[in-house]
Coordinates of C-alpha atoms and ligand atoms in Angstrom, one line a residue:
M1 CA -41.2 104.1 61.8
S2 CA -40.6 102.2 58.4
Q3 CA -40.9 98.0 58.3
F4 CA -38.1 97.5 56.4
D5 CA -34.0 98.1 56.5
V6 CA -34.0 100.5 53.8
D7 CA -35.1 102.7 52.0
L8 CA -33.6 101.4 48.3
F9 CA -30.9 98.7 47.9
V10 CA -30.0 98.9 44.6
V11 CA -27.5 96.7 43.4
G12 CA -24.3 97.2 41.3
A13 CA -22.2 99.7 40.9
G14 CA -21.6 101.3 37.8
S15 CA -22.7 103.9 35.8
G16 CA -26.7 103.4 36.7
G17 CA -25.8 102.1 40.1
V18 CA -24.5 104.3 41.3
R19 CA -26.3 107.3 39.5
A20 CA -29.5 105.8 41.5
A21 CA -28.3 105.2 44.6
R22 CA -26.6 109.0 45.1
V23 CA -29.4 111.2 44.3
A24 CA -32.1 108.9 45.9
A25 CA -29.5 109.2 49.3
L26 CA -29.1 113.2 48.4
H27 CA -33.1 113.2 48.4
G28 CA -33.0 111.3 51.6
A29 CA -33.6 108.1 50.7
R30 CA -31.8 105.7 53.0
V31 CA -29.7 103.2 50.8
A32 CA -27.9 100.8 50.4
I33 CA -25.9 99.8 47.4
A34 CA -23.3 96.5 46.8
E35 CA -21.0 96.0 43.9
G36 CA -18.8 92.4 43.6
A37 CA -16.0 94.1 40.9
N38 CA -14.6 96.9 41.2
Y39 CA -17.4 101.1 41.6
G40 CA -17.4 102.2 38.8
G41 CA -18.5 99.2 36.3
T42 CA -18.0 98.6 33.4
C43 CA -18.3 101.6 31.7
V44 CA -15.3 102.9 34.1
H45 CA -12.9 99.3 33.8
R46 CA -14.0 97.4 31.2
G47 CA -14.8 99.4 28.8
C48 CA -15.9 103.5 28.1
V49 CA -13.0 105.6 29.5
P50 CA -9.9 103.2 29.5
K51 CA -10.9 103.0 25.5
K52 CA -11.2 106.2 25.1
L53 CA -7.3 106.0 26.8
M54 CA -6.1 103.3 24.3
V55 CA -8.0 106.2 21.5
Y56 CA -5.6 108.8 22.6
A57 CA -2.7 106.8 22.7
S58 CA -4.1 104.8 19.7
R59 CA -3.7 108.4 17.4
F60 CA -0.5 110.1 18.3
P61 CA 1.5 107.8 15.7
D62 CA -0.7 110.3 13.3
Q63 CA 0.2 113.1 15.2
F64 CA 3.6 112.5 15.0
K65 CA 3.1 111.8 10.9
A66 CA 2.0 115.1 10.9
G67 CA 4.8 117.3 13.1
V68 CA 6.9 117.6 10.5
A69 CA 4.8 119.3 7.3
F70 CA 3.7 121.2 10.7
G71 CA 8.1 121.6 11.2
W72 CA 8.8 118.9 14.3
S73 CA 11.2 116.5 14.7
T74 CA 9.5 113.0 15.7
D75 CA 12.9 111.5 15.5
A76 CA 12.0 107.3 16.1
P77 CA 9.5 107.7 19.0
S78 CA 8.4 104.3 20.6
F79 CA 5.8 103.6 22.2
D80 CA 5.0 101.6 25.9
W81 CA 1.9 98.8 26.0
K82 CA 3.2 98.5 30.1
R83 CA 3.5 102.1 30.3
L84 CA 0.2 102.7 29.3
I85 CA -1.5 99.7 30.8
G86 CA 0.1 100.7 34.4
N87 CA -1.7 104.2 34.2
K88 CA -4.6 103.2 33.2
N89 CA -4.7 101.8 35.6
V90 CA -3.3 104.2 38.6
E91 CA -6.2 106.3 36.4
L92 CA -9.3 104.1 37.1
A93 CA -7.5 103.9 40.5
R94 CA -8.8 107.1 40.9
L95 CA -11.5 107.6 39.3
E96 CA -13.2 103.3 42.1
G97 CA -12.0 105.8 44.5
I98 CA -14.3 108.9 43.5
Y99 CA -16.4 106.6 42.7
H100 CA -16.9 105.0 46.3
R101 CA -16.0 108.4 48.6
N102 CA -18.8 109.7 46.7
L103 CA -21.7 107.4 47.3
V104 CA -20.2 107.4 51.3
G105 CA -20.5 111.3 51.2
A106 CA -23.6 111.6 49.7
G107 CA -24.9 108.9 52.9
V108 CA -25.0 105.3 51.3
Q109 CA -24.1 102.3 53.0
T110 CA -21.9 100.4 50.2
F111 CA -21.0 96.6 50.5
S112 CA -18.1 95.6 48.9
E113 CA -19.7 92.4 47.6
N114 CA -22.6 90.1 45.2
A115 CA -26.3 90.5 46.1
E116 CA -28.8 88.4 45.4
L117 CA -32.7 88.7 45.6
V118 CA -34.7 86.2 48.1
D119 CA -38.4 88.1 48.1
A120 CA -40.1 91.3 46.4
H121 CA -38.2 93.5 49.4
T122 CA -35.4 91.5 50.2
V123 CA -31.3 91.7 49.4
Q124 CA -29.2 88.3 50.5
L125 CA -25.1 89.5 50.3
R126 CA -23.7 86.7 48.9
A127 CA -20.4 86.2 50.5
S128 CA -21.3 87.1 53.8
G129 CA -25.0 86.0 53.6
K130 CA -26.3 89.1 55.3
Q131 CA -29.9 90.8 54.9
I132 CA -31.2 93.3 54.1
T133 CA -34.8 94.6 53.2
A134 CA -35.8 97.4 51.4
E135 CA -38.9 98.4 50.0
R136 CA -37.4 99.5 47.2
I137 CA -35.3 97.5 44.9
L138 CA -33.0 98.4 42.2
I139 CA -31.0 95.8 39.8
A140 CA -28.5 97.5 38.6
T141 CA -25.9 94.9 37.4
G142 CA -25.6 96.4 33.9
G143 CA -24.2 93.4 31.5
V144 CA -21.7 91.0 30.0
P145 CA -19.6 89.9 27.0
D146 CA -21.1 87.1 25.2
R147 CA -18.8 84.0 24.9
Q148 CA -19.6 81.8 21.5
L149 CA -18.9 78.2 21.7
F150 CA -17.2 76.9 19.2
E151 CA -14.1 74.3 18.9
G152 CA -11.6 76.4 20.4
S153 CA -12.9 79.7 21.8
H154 CA -11.4 79.0 25.1
L155 CA -8.6 81.1 23.6
T156 CA -10.1 83.4 22.9
I157 CA -10.7 86.7 25.5
T158 CA -13.2 89.8 25.1
S159 CA -13.2 93.2 25.6
D160 CA -13.0 92.2 29.8
E161 CA -9.2 90.6 29.1
V162 CA -7.6 92.8 26.7
F163 CA -7.1 96.7 28.6
D164 CA -5.3 94.1 30.8
L165 CA -3.2 91.7 28.3
A166 CA 0.8 91.7 29.1
E167 CA 1.8 92.8 25.9
L168 CA 0.5 94.4 22.9
P169 CA -0.5 91.9 20.6
G170 CA 1.5 91.7 17.3
R171 CA -1.1 89.8 15.2
V172 CA -4.6 89.8 17.0
L173 CA -8.2 89.1 14.8
I174 CA -11.0 90.3 16.3
V175 CA -14.3 89.2 15.9
G176 CA -17.4 91.2 15.5
G177 CA -18.8 94.7 13.2
G178 CA -20.0 96.3 15.8
Y179 CA -18.6 98.9 18.4
I180 CA -17.3 97.4 20.6
A181 CA -14.6 95.2 17.4
T182 CA -14.6 97.7 15.6
E183 CA -13.1 100.3 17.7
F184 CA -10.4 97.6 19.4
A185 CA -9.3 97.3 14.9
S186 CA -8.7 100.1 14.0
L187 CA -7.1 101.5 18.4
L188 CA -5.6 99.2 18.5
R189 CA -4.0 99.2 14.5
G190 CA -2.5 102.6 15.6
L191 CA -0.6 101.4 18.7
G192 CA 0.7 99.3 16.1
S193 CA -0.7 96.1 15.8
E194 CA -1.2 93.8 13.0
V195 CA -5.3 93.5 12.8
T196 CA -7.6 91.7 10.7
Q197 CA -11.3 92.4 11.0
L198 CA -13.7 89.6 10.3
V199 CA -17.9 90.7 9.8
R200 CA -19.9 88.2 9.1
G201 CA -22.3 90.7 7.3
P202 CA -21.6 92.4 4.3
S203 CA -20.5 95.6 6.3
L204 CA -19.2 97.7 8.8
L205 CA -21.8 98.7 11.9
R206 CA -25.0 97.2 10.6
G207 CA -27.9 100.4 11.0
F208 CA -25.0 102.5 10.4
D209 CA -25.6 105.2 7.6
D210 CA -24.3 103.0 4.5
D211 CA -22.2 106.2 3.5
I212 CA -20.4 106.4 6.4
V213 CA -19.9 103.2 6.8
A214 CA -18.5 103.1 3.5
V215 CA -16.1 105.8 3.6
L216 CA -14.9 104.2 7.3
D217 CA -14.3 100.9 5.8
E218 CA -12.5 102.6 2.7
Q219 CA -10.5 104.5 5.4
L220 CA -10.3 101.3 8.3
R221 CA -8.5 99.3 5.1
R222 CA -6.4 102.2 3.6
R223 CA -4.7 102.3 7.4
G224 CA -4.1 99.1 7.7
V225 CA -6.4 97.0 8.8
R226 CA -7.9 93.6 6.9
L227 CA -11.6 92.8 6.7
C228 CA -13.2 90.7 6.6
M229 CA -16.1 90.2 5.2
N230 CA -18.6 88.1 5.3
E231 CA -17.0 85.8 7.1
S232 CA -16.9 84.0 10.9
V233 CA -14.1 82.1 13.6
K234 CA -15.2 78.1 13.1
Q235 CA -12.4 76.8 15.0
I236 CA -9.2 77.8 16.3
Y237 CA -6.0 75.8 17.8
P238 CA -2.3 76.4 19.8
R239 CA 0.6 76.2 17.6
N240 CA 3.6 77.6 18.7
G241 CA 2.8 79.6 21.3
A242 CA 0.3 81.0 19.1
L243 CA -3.1 80.3 17.2
D244 CA -4.5 78.8 14.6
V245 CA -7.5 79.9 13.0
T246 CA -10.2 78.6 10.7
A247 CA -12.3 80.7 9.3
T248 CA -16.2 79.7 7.9
S249 CA -15.2 79.8 4.4
G250 CA -12.3 78.0 4.8
Q251 CA -9.7 81.2 5.6
A252 CA -6.9 80.7 7.7
F253 CA -5.2 83.1 10.8
D254 CA -2.1 82.8 12.1
V255 CA -2.4 85.0 15.0
D256 CA -1.8 85.6 18.7
V257 CA -4.9 87.6 20.5
V258 CA -8.2 86.4 19.2
L259 CA -10.8 89.6 20.1
L260 CA -14.8 88.1 19.6
S261 CA -16.9 91.0 20.6
T262 CA -20.1 89.3 19.4
G263 CA -22.5 91.4 21.3
R264 CA -23.3 91.3 25.1
H265 CA -26.2 90.1 27.2
P266 CA -27.8 91.7 30.6
N267 CA -26.2 90.2 33.8
T268 CA -29.0 88.3 35.0
R269 CA -27.9 85.3 36.7
N270 CA -27.2 83.9 39.5
L271 CA -30.1 87.3 40.7
G272 CA -32.3 85.3 42.1
L273 CA -35.0 86.8 39.4
D274 CA -36.8 83.7 39.8
R275 CA -37.2 83.6 43.7
A276 CA -37.9 87.5 43.6
G277 CA -41.1 86.9 40.2
V278 CA -38.6 89.1 38.1
E279 CA -39.4 88.5 34.4
V280 CA -37.6 88.1 32.5
D281 CA -37.7 88.2 28.4
S282 CA -35.4 85.2 25.9
R283 CA -31.7 86.8 25.8
G284 CA -31.7 87.4 29.8
A285 CA -33.3 91.4 30.1
V286 CA -35.0 92.4 32.9
I287 CA -38.9 93.8 31.9
V288 CA -39.6 97.0 32.5
D289 CA -42.2 99.5 32.0
K290 CA -40.7 103.1 31.0
S291 CA -40.7 104.0 34.8
G292 CA -38.2 101.1 34.9
Q293 CA -40.1 99.3 36.4
T294 CA -39.4 96.1 37.2
S295 CA -42.7 91.8 36.8
V296 CA -43.0 92.7 41.0
E297 CA -44.2 96.2 42.5
S298 CA -41.1 97.2 44.5
I299 CA -38.2 96.1 42.4
Y300 CA -36.4 98.2 39.2
A301 CA -34.2 97.9 36.7
V302 CA -31.8 100.8 34.3
G303 CA -29.4 100.2 31.9
D304 CA -27.7 97.5 30.3
V305 CA -29.6 95.3 32.5
T306 CA -32.8 95.5 31.0
N307 CA -31.2 96.1 27.8
R308 CA -33.0 98.9 25.4
L309 CA -30.2 101.3 25.2
N310 CA -27.4 99.7 26.3
L311 CA -24.9 103.3 26.7
T312 CA -23.3 104.7 30.2
P313 CA -25.4 107.9 29.4
I314 CA -28.9 106.6 29.1
A315 CA -28.5 104.2 32.3
I316 CA -26.9 107.6 34.5
R317 CA -30.7 108.9 32.9
E318 CA -32.2 106.0 33.7
G319 CA -31.0 106.0 37.2
Q320 CA -31.3 109.7 37.8
A321 CA -35.6 109.2 36.7
F322 CA -35.4 106.5 38.6
A323 CA -34.3 108.5 41.9
D324 CA -35.6 112.0 41.2
R325 CA -39.8 110.5 40.7
H326 CA -39.1 107.4 43.4
F327 CA -36.8 109.2 46.5
G328 CA -37.0 113.5 45.3
K329 CA -41.0 113.3 44.1
L330 CA -39.9 114.9 40.9
E331 CA -42.1 114.6 37.8
V332 CA -39.4 113.0 35.3
A333 CA -40.3 113.1 31.8
D334 CA -39.9 110.9 29.5
L335 CA -36.2 110.0 27.9
D336 CA -36.0 110.1 24.5
Y337 CA -34.7 106.8 23.2
A338 CA -34.3 108.1 19.2
R339 CA -32.4 111.7 19.2
V340 CA -29.7 110.1 21.5
P341 CA -26.5 110.5 20.7
T342 CA -23.8 108.1 19.9
A343 CA -20.5 107.7 18.7
V344 CA -17.3 105.3 17.6
F345 CA -14.7 105.9 18.3
T346 CA -12.8 104.9 16.1
T347 CA -9.8 106.9 13.8
P348 CA -11.2 108.1 12.6
E349 CA -14.4 108.7 14.5
V350 CA -18.1 108.6 14.0
G351 CA -20.5 110.7 15.0
V352 CA -24.8 110.0 15.2
V353 CA -28.1 111.7 15.8
G354 CA -31.0 110.2 14.8
L355 CA -32.1 108.7 11.6
S356 CA -30.0 107.4 8.9
E357 CA -30.6 108.5 5.4
K358 CA -32.4 104.6 5.8
L359 CA -34.7 105.0 8.0
A360 CA -35.9 107.7 7.0
R361 CA -36.6 107.5 3.8
A362 CA -38.8 103.8 5.2
N363 CA -41.0 106.4 7.3
F364 CA -41.1 109.2 6.5
P365 CA -42.7 110.3 2.7
H366 CA -40.5 112.9 1.7
V367 CA -36.9 112.7 2.5
R368 CA -34.3 114.8 1.7
V369 CA -30.0 114.2 1.8
L370 CA -27.4 117.2 1.8
K371 CA -23.2 115.1 2.0
T372 CA -19.9 116.0 2.0
Q373 CA -16.7 114.4 1.4
F374 CA -14.0 116.9 2.2
G375 CA -10.0 116.4 2.7
P376 CA -9.5 118.3 6.2
M377 CA -7.1 121.1 6.8
A378 CA -4.8 119.6 9.0
S379 CA -4.2 116.6 7.2
S380 CA -4.4 118.0 3.6
F381 CA -1.4 120.4 4.9
A382 CA 0.3 117.2 6.3
G383 CA 0.0 114.7 2.6
L384 CA -2.2 112.2 5.2
Q385 CA -5.2 110.9 3.3
D386 CA -7.9 111.6 5.9
R387 CA -11.5 111.9 5.0
V388 CA -14.4 113.8 6.6
A389 CA -17.9 112.5 5.8
M390 CA -20.9 114.9 6.4
K391 CA -24.2 113.8 5.8
V392 CA -28.1 115.1 6.8
V393 CA -31.6 113.8 6.0
I394 CA -34.4 116.2 6.2
D395 CA -38.0 115.8 6.4
E396 CA -38.9 118.0 3.2
D397 CA -42.6 118.2 4.2
T398 CA -41.4 119.7 7.5
D399 CA -37.7 120.6 7.1
R400 CA -37.4 119.2 10.4
V401 CA -33.5 117.4 10.3
L402 CA -34.2 114.2 11.7
G403 CA -30.2 112.8 11.8
V404 CA -26.9 114.0 10.8
H405 CA -24.2 111.4 10.4
I406 CA -20.1 112.9 10.8
L407 CA -17.0 111.4 10.2
G408 CA -14.0 113.1 10.6
D409 CA -12.1 114.3 13.9
G410 CA -13.7 115.2 16.3
A411 CA -16.9 114.2 15.5
A412 CA -17.9 113.4 18.5
E413 CA -17.6 116.6 19.9
M414 CA -19.8 118.0 16.9
I415 CA -22.0 115.3 17.4
Q416 CA -23.3 116.4 20.9
M417 CA -24.0 119.8 19.5
V418 CA -25.8 118.8 17.1
G419 CA -27.3 116.7 19.5
V420 CA -29.1 120.0 21.3
A421 CA -30.2 121.4 18.0
L422 CA -32.6 117.5 17.1
T423 CA -33.7 117.4 20.6
A424 CA -34.8 121.2 20.0
N425 CA -36.4 120.1 17.0
A426 CA -34.3 122.0 14.7
T427 CA -35.3 122.6 10.5
W428 CA -32.4 122.8 8.2
K429 CA -33.1 126.3 8.0
D430 CA -32.1 127.1 11.4
F431 CA -29.0 125.3 10.6
R432 CA -28.8 127.6 7.6
Q433 CA -29.2 130.4 9.1
T434 CA -26.7 129.5 12.5
V435 CA -23.7 131.9 10.8
A436 CA -20.8 129.4 9.9
L437 CA -17.5 129.3 12.6
H438 CA -14.4 129.6 10.2
P439 CA -12.2 127.8 9.3
T440 CA -13.7 124.4 11.6
I441 CA -14.9 120.6 10.3
A442 CA -17.7 121.5 11.9
E443 CA -19.4 124.3 9.8
E444 CA -19.7 122.3 6.7
L445 CA -22.3 121.0 8.4
V446 CA -24.3 125.2 8.4
T447 CA -23.5 125.3 4.6
L448 CA -24.2 121.8 3.6
K449 CA -25.7 122.5 -0.4
G450 CA -28.8 120.1 -2.2
Ligands
LIG501 P1 -22.8 95.2 19.6 O1 -24.5 94.4 19.0 O2 -22.6 97.0 18.7 O3 -22.0 94.4 18.2 C1 -22.3 92.9 18.0 C2 -20.9 92.5 16.6 O4 -20.9 91.0 16.4 C3 -22.2 92.3 15.2 O5 -21.7 92.9 14.0 C4 -22.1 91.2 14.5 O6 -23.2 91.1 13.9 C5 -21.9 90.2 15.5 N1 -21.7 89.1 16.0 C6 -22.9 88.8 17.1 N2 -23.0 87.7 17.2 C7 -22.1 86.7 16.0 C8 -21.7 85.8 15.2 N3 -22.3 84.0 16.4 N4 -20.3 85.5 15.3 C9 -19.6 86.7 14.4 N5 -20.3 88.0 14.6 C10 -21.4 87.9 15.6 O7 -22.5 94.4 20.4 P2 -20.8 95.0 21.6 O8 -20.1 93.9 21.4 O9 -19.0 95.5 19.5 O10 -20.8 96.1 22.3 C11 -21.8 96.1 22.7 C12 -22.5 96.8 23.3 O11 -21.4 98.1 24.2 C13 -23.0 97.6 22.1 O12 -24.9 97.2 22.1 C14 -23.0 99.7 22.5 O13 -24.6 100.1 23.1 C15 -22.0 99.1 23.5 N6 -21.1 99.7 23.6 C16 -21.1 101.1 23.3 C17 -20.2 101.9 22.4 C18 -20.1 103.8 22.7 O14 -20.8 104.1 22.8 N7 -18.6 104.3 21.7 C19 -18.4 101.1 22.8 C20 -18.9 99.9 22.7 C21 -19.5 98.9 23.3 P3 -24.4 91.5 12.8 O15 -24.4 92.8 12.7 O16 -24.8 91.2 11.9 O17 -25.8 91.4 14.5

């Protein structure tokens, strides 16, 4: 008989925590989980899922426009923000129910309140004060948006609030040049907002391939996003129900909403980590080894709270690996963080796996780059100016494909499959030997010439 109340206590029921708890329970462990907000966490409630629903919504105007050339009449379509948000909320409630039911169905004991660590084997539920002992504790509390402090910063919102605005903002200023800022600039513009995006550096999406970013920049501007590079917010004052924003260059903007998307940090405040002896880094991220173990032998962490690669599928993989290793007694291969496919859901969207040309050149002596740009069939036919850009980065010495970058319709779907090829160490010869599927956008990836 174990000396502990449970074998595993998971703090946080987001993507990583839910996966770890459910799989550990299915392996036969006695598991409990605490969640103070929503089961499903950021991805389901304030991230990937509602964002993607809004991206879908934002793309209908393109289809209405293109439809005319294809013989359709799409007279006077109109958009109802409240209906979208209402339907989104119904969908998220449905998903939350599934997450919770799956946990309970696997035998996990759920506590709908926050928990904090007391020592290496004890957690305390904050609202009820109940203490529970566990052989292992898993911290899976995710991340929260950064909120800079400047004059008027309390008047801004973040991605935590944007999904529940009472109405579609007429004029919005977005601060940041990363995933969230650029996705929201694109989708809010698609829905009809006037969008200005302030980027503190010289270009969008620092770290992404320069050629792809250049085409994205041009396409977003063409769609009406006002991009201001080397620019940040200095101060904000309320004026007549709107916001009067002064940027660091002195430029002024009169907008209805300011969305700050300047990064996220690990959610480790008030978790009792000090008390339990769990070490964190200067950003507050829980420090872990390759297996997710913290400085305390019985305490582990997965997902954004460790601030390694902050993507939902990574948290899920880490949660699965933790449960399989400790409760399934399975051999678990280390995760290859270098070949994780990722996408930016702008319109047009970006899909990437592997190295940018710049990183490849910095790490390999002989690099070959193949690239192309073209107007996709459907939009050329409809007289639209959409572009597709593709780039393949190859190690000339081994012929191995080091990176693939796609901008255009379906880029995210394509890059998922390209990820399989790169994980299998595909060479450029493998790509070339693959027969093209015509007519598709993806066929260009196997017919590229250099
Ligand atoms: P990112 O780290 O992607 O981008 C942050 C942006 O804010 C950068 O452009 C950064 O500039 C800028 N910035 C940082 N501090 C300031 C400041 N003080 N003033 C002005 N600009 C500033 O963070 P996000 O918030 O966009 O996203 C958080 C995480 O969520 C991402 O890392 C990603 O992993 C994940 N995510 C993934 C998505 C996907 O897979 N599609 C979608 C959304 C989020 P600089 O580059 O100069 O540092």
